[in-house]
Short mmCIF file of C-alpha atoms in Angstrom, two decimals:
data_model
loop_
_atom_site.label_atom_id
_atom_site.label_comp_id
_atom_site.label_asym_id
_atom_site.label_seq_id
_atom_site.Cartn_x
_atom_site.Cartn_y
_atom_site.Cartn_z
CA UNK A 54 0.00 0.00 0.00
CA UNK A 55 2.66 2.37 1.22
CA UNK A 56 4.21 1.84 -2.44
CA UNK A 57 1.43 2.26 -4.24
CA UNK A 58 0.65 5.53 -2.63
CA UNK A 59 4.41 6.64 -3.46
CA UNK A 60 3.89 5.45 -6.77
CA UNK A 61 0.94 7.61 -7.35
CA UNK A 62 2.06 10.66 -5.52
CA UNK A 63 5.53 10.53 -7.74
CA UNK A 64 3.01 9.86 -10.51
CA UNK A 65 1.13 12.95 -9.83
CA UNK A 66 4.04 15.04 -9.15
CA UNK A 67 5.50 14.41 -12.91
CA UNK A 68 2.82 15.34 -14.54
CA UNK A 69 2.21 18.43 -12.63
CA UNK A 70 5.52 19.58 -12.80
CA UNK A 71 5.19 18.13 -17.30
CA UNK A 72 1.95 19.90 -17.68
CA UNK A 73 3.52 23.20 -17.12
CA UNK A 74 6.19 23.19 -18.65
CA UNK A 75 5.61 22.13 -22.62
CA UNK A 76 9.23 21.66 -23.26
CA UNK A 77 10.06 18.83 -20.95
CA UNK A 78 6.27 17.74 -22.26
CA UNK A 79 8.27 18.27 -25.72
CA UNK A 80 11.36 16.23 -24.41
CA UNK A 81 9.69 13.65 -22.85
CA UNK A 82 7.41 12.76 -25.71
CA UNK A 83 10.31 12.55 -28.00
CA UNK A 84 11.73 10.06 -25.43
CA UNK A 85 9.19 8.06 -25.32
CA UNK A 86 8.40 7.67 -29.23
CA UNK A 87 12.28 7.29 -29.19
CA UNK A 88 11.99 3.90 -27.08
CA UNK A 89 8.94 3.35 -28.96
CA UNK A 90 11.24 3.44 -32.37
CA UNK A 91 13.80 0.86 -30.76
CA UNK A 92 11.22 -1.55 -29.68
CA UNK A 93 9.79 -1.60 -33.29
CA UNK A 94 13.39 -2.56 -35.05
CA UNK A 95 14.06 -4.89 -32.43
CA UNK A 96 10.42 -6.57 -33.18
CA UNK A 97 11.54 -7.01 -36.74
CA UNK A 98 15.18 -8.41 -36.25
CA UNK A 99 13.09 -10.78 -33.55
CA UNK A 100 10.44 -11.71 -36.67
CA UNK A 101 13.06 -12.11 -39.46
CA UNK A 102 15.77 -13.76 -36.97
CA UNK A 103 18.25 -11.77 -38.69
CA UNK A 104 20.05 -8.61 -38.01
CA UNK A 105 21.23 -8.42 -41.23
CA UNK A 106 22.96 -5.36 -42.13
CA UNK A 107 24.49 -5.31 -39.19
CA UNK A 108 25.50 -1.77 -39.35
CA UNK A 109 22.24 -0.79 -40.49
CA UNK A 110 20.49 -1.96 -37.43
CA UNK A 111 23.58 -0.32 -35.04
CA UNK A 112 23.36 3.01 -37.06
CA UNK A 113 18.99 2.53 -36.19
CA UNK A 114 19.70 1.87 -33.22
CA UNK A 115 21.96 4.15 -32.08
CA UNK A 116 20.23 6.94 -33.55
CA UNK A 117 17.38 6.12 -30.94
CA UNK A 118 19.60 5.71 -28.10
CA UNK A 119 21.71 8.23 -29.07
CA UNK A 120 18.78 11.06 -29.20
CA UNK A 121 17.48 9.79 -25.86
CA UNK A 122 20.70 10.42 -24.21
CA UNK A 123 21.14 13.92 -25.82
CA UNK A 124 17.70 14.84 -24.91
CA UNK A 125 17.86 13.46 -21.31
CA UNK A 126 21.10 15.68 -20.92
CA UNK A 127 19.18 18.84 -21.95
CA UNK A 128 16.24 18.03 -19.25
CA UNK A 129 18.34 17.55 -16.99
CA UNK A 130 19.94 21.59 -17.87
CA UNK A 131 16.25 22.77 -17.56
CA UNK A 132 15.94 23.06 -14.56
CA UNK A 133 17.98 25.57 -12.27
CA UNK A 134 20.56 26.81 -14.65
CA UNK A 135 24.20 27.13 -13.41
CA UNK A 136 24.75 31.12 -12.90
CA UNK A 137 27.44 30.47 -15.31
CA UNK A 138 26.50 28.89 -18.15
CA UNK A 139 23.72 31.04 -20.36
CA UNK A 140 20.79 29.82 -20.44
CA UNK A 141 20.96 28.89 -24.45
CA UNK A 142 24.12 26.71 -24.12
CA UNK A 143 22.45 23.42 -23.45
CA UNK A 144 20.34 23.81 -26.14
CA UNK A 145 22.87 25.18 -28.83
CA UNK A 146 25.12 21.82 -27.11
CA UNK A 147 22.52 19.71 -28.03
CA UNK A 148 21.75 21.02 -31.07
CA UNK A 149 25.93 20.24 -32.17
CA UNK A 150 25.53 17.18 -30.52
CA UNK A 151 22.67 15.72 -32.31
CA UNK A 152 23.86 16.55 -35.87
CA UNK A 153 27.07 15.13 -35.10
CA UNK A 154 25.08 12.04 -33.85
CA UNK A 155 23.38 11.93 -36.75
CA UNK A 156 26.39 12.54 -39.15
CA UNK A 157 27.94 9.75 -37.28
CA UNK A 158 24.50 7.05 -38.34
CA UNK A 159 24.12 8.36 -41.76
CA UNK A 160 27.92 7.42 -42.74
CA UNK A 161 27.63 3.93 -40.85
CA UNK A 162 24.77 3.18 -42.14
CA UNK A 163 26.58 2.49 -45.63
CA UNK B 100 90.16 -15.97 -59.24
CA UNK B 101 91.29 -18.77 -57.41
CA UNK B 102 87.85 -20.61 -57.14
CA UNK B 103 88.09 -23.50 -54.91
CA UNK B 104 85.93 -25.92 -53.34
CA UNK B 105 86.62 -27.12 -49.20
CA UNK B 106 85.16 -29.88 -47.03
CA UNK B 107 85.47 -28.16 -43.79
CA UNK B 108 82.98 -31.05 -41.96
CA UNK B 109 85.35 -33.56 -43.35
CA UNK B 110 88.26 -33.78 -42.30
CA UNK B 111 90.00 -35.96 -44.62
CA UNK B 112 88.96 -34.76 -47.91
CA UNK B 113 91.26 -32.52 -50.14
CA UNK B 114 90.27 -28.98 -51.25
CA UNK B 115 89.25 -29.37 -55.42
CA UNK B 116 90.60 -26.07 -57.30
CA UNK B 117 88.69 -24.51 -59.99
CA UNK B 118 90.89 -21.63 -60.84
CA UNK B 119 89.61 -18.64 -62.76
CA UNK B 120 86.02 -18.37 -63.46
CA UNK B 121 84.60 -15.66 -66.25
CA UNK B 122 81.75 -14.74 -67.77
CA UNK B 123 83.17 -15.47 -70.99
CA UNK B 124 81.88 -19.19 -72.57
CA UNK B 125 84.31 -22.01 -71.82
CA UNK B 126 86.20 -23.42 -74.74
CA UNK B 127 85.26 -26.84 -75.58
CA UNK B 128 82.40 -27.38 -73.97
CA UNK B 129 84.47 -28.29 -70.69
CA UNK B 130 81.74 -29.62 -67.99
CA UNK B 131 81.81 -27.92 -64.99
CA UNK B 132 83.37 -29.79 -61.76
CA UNK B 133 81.83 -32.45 -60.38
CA UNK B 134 81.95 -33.82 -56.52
CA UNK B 135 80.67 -37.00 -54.83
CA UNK B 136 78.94 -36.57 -51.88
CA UNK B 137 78.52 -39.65 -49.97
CA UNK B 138 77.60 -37.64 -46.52
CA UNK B 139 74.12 -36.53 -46.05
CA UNK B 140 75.17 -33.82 -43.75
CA UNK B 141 78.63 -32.66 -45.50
CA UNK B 142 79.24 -29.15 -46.06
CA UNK B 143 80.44 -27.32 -48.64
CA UNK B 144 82.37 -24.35 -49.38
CA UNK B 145 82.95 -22.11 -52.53
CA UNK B 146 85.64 -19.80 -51.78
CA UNK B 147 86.84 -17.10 -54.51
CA UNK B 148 87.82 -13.54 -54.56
CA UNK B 149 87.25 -10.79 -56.44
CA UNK B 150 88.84 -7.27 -57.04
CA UNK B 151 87.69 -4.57 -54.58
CA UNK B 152 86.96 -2.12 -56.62
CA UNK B 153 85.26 -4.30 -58.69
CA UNK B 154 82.17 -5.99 -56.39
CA UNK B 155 78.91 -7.12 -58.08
CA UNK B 156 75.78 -6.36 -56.85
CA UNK B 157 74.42 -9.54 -56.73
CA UNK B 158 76.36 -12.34 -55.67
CA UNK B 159 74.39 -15.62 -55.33
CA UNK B 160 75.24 -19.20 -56.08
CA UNK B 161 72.17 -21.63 -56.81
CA UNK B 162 72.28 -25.43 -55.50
CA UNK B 163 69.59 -27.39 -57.21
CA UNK B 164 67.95 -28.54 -60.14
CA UNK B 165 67.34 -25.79 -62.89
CA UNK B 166 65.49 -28.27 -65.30
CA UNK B 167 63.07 -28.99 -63.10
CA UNK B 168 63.11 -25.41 -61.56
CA UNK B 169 64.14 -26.32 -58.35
CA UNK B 170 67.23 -23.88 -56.80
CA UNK B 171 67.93 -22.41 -53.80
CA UNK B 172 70.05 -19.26 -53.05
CA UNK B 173 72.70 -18.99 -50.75
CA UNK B 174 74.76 -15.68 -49.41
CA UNK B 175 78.24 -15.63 -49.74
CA UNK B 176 80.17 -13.86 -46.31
CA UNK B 177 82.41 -11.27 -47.03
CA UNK B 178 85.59 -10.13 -46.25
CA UNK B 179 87.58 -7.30 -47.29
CA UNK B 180 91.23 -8.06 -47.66
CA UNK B 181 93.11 -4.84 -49.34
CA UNK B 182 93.03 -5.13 -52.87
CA UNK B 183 90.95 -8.42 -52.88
CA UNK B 184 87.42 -9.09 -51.54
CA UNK B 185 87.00 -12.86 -49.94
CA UNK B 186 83.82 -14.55 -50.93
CA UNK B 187 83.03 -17.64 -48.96
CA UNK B 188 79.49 -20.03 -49.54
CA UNK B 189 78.50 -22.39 -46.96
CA UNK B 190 76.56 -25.15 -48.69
CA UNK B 191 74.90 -27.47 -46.07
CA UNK B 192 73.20 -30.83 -47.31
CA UNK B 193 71.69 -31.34 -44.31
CA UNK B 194 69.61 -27.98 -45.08
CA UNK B 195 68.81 -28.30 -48.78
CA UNK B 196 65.00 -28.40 -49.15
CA UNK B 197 63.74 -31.68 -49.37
CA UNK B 198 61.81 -31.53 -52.35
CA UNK B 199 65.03 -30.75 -54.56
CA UNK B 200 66.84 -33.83 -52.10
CA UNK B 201 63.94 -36.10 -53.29
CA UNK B 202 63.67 -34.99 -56.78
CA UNK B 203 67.15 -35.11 -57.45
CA UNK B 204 67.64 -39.23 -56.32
CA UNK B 205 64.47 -39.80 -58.15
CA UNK B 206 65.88 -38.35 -61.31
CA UNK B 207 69.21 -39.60 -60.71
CA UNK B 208 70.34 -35.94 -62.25
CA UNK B 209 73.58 -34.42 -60.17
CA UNK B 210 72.39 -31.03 -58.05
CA UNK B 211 74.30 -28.31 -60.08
CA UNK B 212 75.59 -24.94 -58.10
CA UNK B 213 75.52 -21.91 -60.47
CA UNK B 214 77.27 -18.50 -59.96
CA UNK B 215 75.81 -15.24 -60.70
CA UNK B 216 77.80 -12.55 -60.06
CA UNK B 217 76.42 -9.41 -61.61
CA UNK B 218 75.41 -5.59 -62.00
CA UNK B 219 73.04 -3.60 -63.51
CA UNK B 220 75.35 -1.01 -64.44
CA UNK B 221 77.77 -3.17 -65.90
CA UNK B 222 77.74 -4.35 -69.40
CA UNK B 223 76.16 -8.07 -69.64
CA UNK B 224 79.03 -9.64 -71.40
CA UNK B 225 80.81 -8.60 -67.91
CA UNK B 226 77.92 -10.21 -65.86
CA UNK B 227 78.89 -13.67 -64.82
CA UNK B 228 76.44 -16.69 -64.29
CA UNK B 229 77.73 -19.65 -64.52
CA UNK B 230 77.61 -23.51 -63.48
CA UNK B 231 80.94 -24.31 -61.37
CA UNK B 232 80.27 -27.53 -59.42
CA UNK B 233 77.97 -30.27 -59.71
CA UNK B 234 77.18 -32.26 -56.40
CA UNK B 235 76.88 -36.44 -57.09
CA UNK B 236 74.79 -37.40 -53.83
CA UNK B 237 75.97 -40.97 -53.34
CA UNK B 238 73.04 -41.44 -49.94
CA UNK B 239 69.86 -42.63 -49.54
CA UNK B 240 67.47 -39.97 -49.29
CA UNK B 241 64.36 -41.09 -47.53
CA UNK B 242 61.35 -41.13 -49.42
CA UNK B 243 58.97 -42.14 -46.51
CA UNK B 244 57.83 -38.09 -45.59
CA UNK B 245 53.94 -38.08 -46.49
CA UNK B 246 53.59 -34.65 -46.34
CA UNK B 247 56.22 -33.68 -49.65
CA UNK B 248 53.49 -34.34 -52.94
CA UNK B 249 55.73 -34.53 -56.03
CA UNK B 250 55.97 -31.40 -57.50
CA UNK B 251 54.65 -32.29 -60.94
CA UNK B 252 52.01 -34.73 -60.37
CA UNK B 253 48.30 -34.60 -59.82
CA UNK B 254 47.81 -32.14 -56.61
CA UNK B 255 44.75 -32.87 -54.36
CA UNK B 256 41.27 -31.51 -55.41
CA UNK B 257 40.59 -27.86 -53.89
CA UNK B 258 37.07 -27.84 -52.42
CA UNK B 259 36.49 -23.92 -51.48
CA UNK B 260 33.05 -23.66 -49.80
CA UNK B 261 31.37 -19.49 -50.24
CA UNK B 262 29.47 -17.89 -47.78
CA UNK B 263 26.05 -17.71 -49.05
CA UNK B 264 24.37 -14.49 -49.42
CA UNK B 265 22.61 -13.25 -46.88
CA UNK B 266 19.02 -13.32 -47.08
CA UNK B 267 17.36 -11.08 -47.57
CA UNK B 268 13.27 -10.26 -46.34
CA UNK B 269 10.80 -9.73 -48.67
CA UNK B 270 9.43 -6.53 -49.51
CA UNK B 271 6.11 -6.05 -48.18
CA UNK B 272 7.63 -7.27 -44.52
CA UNK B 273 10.17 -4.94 -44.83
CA UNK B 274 7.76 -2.34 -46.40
CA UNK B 275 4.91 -3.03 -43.65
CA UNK B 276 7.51 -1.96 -40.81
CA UNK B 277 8.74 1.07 -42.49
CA UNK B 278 4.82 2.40 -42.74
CA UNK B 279 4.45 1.24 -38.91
CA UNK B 280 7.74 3.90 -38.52
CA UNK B 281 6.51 6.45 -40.63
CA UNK B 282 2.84 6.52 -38.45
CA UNK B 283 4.77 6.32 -35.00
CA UNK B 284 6.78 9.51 -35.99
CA UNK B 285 3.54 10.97 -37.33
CA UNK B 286 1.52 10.09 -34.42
CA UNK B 287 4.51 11.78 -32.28
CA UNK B 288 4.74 15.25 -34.36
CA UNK B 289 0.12 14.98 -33.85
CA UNK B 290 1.05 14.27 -30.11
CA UNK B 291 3.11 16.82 -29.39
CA UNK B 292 0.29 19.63 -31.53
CA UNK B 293 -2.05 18.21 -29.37
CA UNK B 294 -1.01 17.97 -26.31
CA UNK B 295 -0.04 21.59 -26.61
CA UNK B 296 3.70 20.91 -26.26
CA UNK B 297 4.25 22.25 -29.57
CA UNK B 298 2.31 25.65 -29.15
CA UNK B 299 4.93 28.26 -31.21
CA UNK B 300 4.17 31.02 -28.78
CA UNK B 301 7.04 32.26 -27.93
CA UNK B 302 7.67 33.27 -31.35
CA UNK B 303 11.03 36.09 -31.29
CA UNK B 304 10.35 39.34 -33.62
CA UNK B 305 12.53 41.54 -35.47
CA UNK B 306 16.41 41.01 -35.86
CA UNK B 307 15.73 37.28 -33.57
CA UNK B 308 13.33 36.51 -35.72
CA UNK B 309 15.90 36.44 -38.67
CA UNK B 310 18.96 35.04 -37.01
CA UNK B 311 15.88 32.00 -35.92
CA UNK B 312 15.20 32.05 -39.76
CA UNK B 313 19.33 31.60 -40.03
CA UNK B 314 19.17 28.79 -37.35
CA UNK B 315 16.82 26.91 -38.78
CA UNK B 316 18.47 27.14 -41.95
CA UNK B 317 21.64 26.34 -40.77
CA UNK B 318 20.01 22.84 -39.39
CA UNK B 319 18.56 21.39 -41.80
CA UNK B 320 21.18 22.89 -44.56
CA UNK B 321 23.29 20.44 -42.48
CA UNK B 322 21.05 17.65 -42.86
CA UNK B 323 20.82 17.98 -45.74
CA UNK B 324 24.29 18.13 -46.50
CA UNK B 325 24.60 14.95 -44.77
CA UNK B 326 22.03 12.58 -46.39
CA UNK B 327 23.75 14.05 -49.62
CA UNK B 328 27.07 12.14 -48.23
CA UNK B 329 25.05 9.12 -47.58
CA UNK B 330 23.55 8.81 -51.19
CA UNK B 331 27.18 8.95 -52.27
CA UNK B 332 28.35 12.32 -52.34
CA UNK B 333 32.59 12.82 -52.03
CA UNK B 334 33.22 13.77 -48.35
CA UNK B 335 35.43 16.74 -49.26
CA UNK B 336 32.79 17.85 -51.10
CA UNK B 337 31.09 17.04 -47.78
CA UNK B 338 33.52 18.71 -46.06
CA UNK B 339 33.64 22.01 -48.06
CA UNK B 340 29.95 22.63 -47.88
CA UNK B 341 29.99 22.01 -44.17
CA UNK B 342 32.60 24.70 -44.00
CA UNK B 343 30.63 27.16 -46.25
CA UNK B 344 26.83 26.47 -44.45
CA UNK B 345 29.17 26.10 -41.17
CA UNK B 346 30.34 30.10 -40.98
CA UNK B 347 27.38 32.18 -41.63
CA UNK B 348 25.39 29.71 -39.84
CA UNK B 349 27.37 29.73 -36.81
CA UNK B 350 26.91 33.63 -36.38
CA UNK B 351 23.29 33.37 -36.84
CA UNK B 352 23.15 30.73 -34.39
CA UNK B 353 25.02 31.81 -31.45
CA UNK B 354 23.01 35.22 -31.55
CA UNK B 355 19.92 33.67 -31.73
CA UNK B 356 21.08 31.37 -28.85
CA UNK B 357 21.80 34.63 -26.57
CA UNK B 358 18.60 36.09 -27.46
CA UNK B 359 16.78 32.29 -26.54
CA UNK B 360 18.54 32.53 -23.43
CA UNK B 361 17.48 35.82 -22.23
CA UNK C 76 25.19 -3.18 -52.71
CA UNK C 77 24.45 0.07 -51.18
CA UNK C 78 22.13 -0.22 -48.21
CA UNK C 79 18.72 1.16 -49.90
CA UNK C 80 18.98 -2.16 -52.43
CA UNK C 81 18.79 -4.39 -49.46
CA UNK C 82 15.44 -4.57 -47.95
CA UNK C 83 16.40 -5.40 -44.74
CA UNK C 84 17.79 -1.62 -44.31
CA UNK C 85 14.74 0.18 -45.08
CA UNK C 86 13.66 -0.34 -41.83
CA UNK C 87 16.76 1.49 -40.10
CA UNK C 88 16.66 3.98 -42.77
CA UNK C 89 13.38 5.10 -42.24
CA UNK C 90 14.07 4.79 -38.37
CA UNK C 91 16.78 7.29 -38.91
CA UNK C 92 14.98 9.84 -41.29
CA UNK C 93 11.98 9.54 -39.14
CA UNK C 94 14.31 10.81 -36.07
CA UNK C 95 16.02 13.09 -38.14
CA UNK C 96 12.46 14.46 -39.31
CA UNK C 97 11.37 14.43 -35.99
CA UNK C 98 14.34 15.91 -34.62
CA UNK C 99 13.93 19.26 -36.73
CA UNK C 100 10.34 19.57 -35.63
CA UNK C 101 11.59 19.33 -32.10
CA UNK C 102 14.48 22.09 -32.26
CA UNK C 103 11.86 24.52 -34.14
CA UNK C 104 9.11 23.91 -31.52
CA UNK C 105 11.26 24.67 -28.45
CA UNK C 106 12.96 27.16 -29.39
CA UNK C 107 9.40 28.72 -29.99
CA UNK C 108 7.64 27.45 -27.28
CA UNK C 109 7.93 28.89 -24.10
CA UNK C 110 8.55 26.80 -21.12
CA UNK C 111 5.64 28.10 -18.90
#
């Protein structure tokens, strides 16, 4: 019981704190859809019991994983920003991050 | 000069002179020296010299078989002495390859040592290769090793098994997956317009709203540049328009970035 | 063969352009969106 209640009180608490704020709404449905992705090219290696290309299915892969990491990294910046660091660096960071990610899948893909 | 042939693992046999060897042809037709060898493991030494000033660049002598193609090359050592350079071959029996050992009692032909002394700078009537010696083996060589196959005869079938191709899946499998793909990342762009994630309210106006024009541009310009590369594209030419979307695009960029910040 | 004449890739190469797609949509909306 005591977990349950936890459960739903952490449950409640995320989508408060979601609900108003769009971008982490924005981040977090990308994540999820990511995952969503991964599962789907893993169903079809599991149907056609082959992962042939190989490097076809890493470069699909790892654009999925890849972009989940990046994005959890800029959630994580969200939040209270270092007094630092401007406020647009983790996004421009992720922005150079993803297109070298996705440099990096395009050329293994071949 | 003074080409000579020594028994230095037997003791008892006599040194055999050759004399003077050249590159010119031998008058007569004289054969070239011939040696018994009744010790499988005797060795044998060719000893000459030649003028200092005078050294070829390749020096080899040949011990084997040359009608049946079967030689191998030995080293002479060295050794400066003044006017005169000492050349000294070490011929052991024991070493020859077994192959030449076997085909040479089989044809009952004498193993003949030849001596090429040469340049490529020198003129080729001056280029010396010649047969000195010719070896008599007077052993039993022992036939009995499985693993030699006669040079010329019938050599066991070659059986090279390929990898198959892959398989591949058929189309409308592979087809039915990429549609479930294309309506997950449609269903996620819908999510995100409905959920109000995606509400384009905070809009920037004026010079932001250009250097936002420039970072979008500068985006998918890369993108673009990239599934160019994949479809085959050179990557300098990769690299080159990277460098030319990669300047402007950075300025607009980082000042739109401040601006997003603030 | 290049990997669009095998059929097994299409599936990974959609995967990616889908992301890539996706991806673009994503930087445009937050950088317009505001996060209240």
């Amino acid at each position: 019981t005591d977990f349950q209640e936890a459960f739903n009180i952490s449950k409640k608490a995320y989508f408060a704190q979601v609900n108003n704020n769009p971008r982490l709404k924005l981040i977090d449905t990308f994540c999820f859809f990511l995952v969503l992705l991964g599962i789907i090219q893993f169903a079809f290696i599991v149907l056609i019991r082959d992962n042939f290309p190989f490097n076809a299915f890493l470069s699909g892969f790892i654009i999925c994983v890849g972009q989940f990491v990046l994005l959890m990294s800029l959630r994580l910046q969200l939040g209270n920003s270092f007094p630092c660091i401007s406020k647009g660096r983790p996004f421009g960071e992720f922005v150079v991050a993803s297109l070298i990610l996705h440099f990096i899948c395009l050329h293994f893909i071949n | 000069q003074d080409v000579h042939v020594s028994f230095p693992s037997t003791k008892r046999k006599t040194s055999i002179m050759i004399g003077r060897v050249g590159p010119e042809p031998e008058k007569d037709d004289i054969a070239s020296t011939s040696v018994k060898v009744d010790n499988p493991n005797e060795v044998i030494q060719v000893s000459f010299a030649i003028d200092s000033s005078d050294k070829p660049f390749q020096n080899f002598l040949l011990v084997g078989l040359p009608s049946s193609n079967l030689e191998m090359t030995f080293e002479p050592e060295i050794r400066d002495n003044g006017k005169l350079s000492m050349y000294k071959y070490k011929v052991d029996l024991g070493t020859l390859d077994s192959a030449l050992l076997q085909q040479a009692s089989k044809s009952s032909e004498s193993i003949k040592a030849t001596l090429i002394l040469a340049s490529s700078t020198a003129k080729p009537k001056d280029n010396l290769f010649k047969e000195i010696l010719q070896l008599d083996l007077d052993f039993d060589i022992d036939h009995t090793d499985s693993s030699f196959v006669d040079k010329f005869s019938v050599k066991p079938e070659i059986h090279h098994v390929f990898h198959a191709e892959p398989k591949r899946v058929a189309r409308p499998i592979a087809l039915l997956f990429v549609a479930i793909i294309f309506l997950t990342v449609l269903s996620l762009i819908v999510t995100w317009l409905n959920s109000c994630a995606a509400t384009f309210d905070s809009f920037p106006s004026g010079t932001n709203a250009l250097y936002l024009l420039g970072f979008v541009v500068t985006i998918v310009g890369f993108e673009v540049i990239f599934v160019r590369y994949y479809l085959g594209t050179n990557i300098f030419e990769t690299l080159f328009s990277s460098l030319y979307l990669g300047a402007p695009g950075l300025l607009a960029s980082t000042k739109f970035l401040r601006s997003f910040g603030q | 063969p290049r990997s669009w004449e095998i059929s097994n890739s299409w599936v990974y190469i959609s995967t990616i352009c889908g992301v890539i797609a996706a991806w673009v949509f994503f930087v445009v909306s937050f950088a317009t969106t505001s996060s209240v």
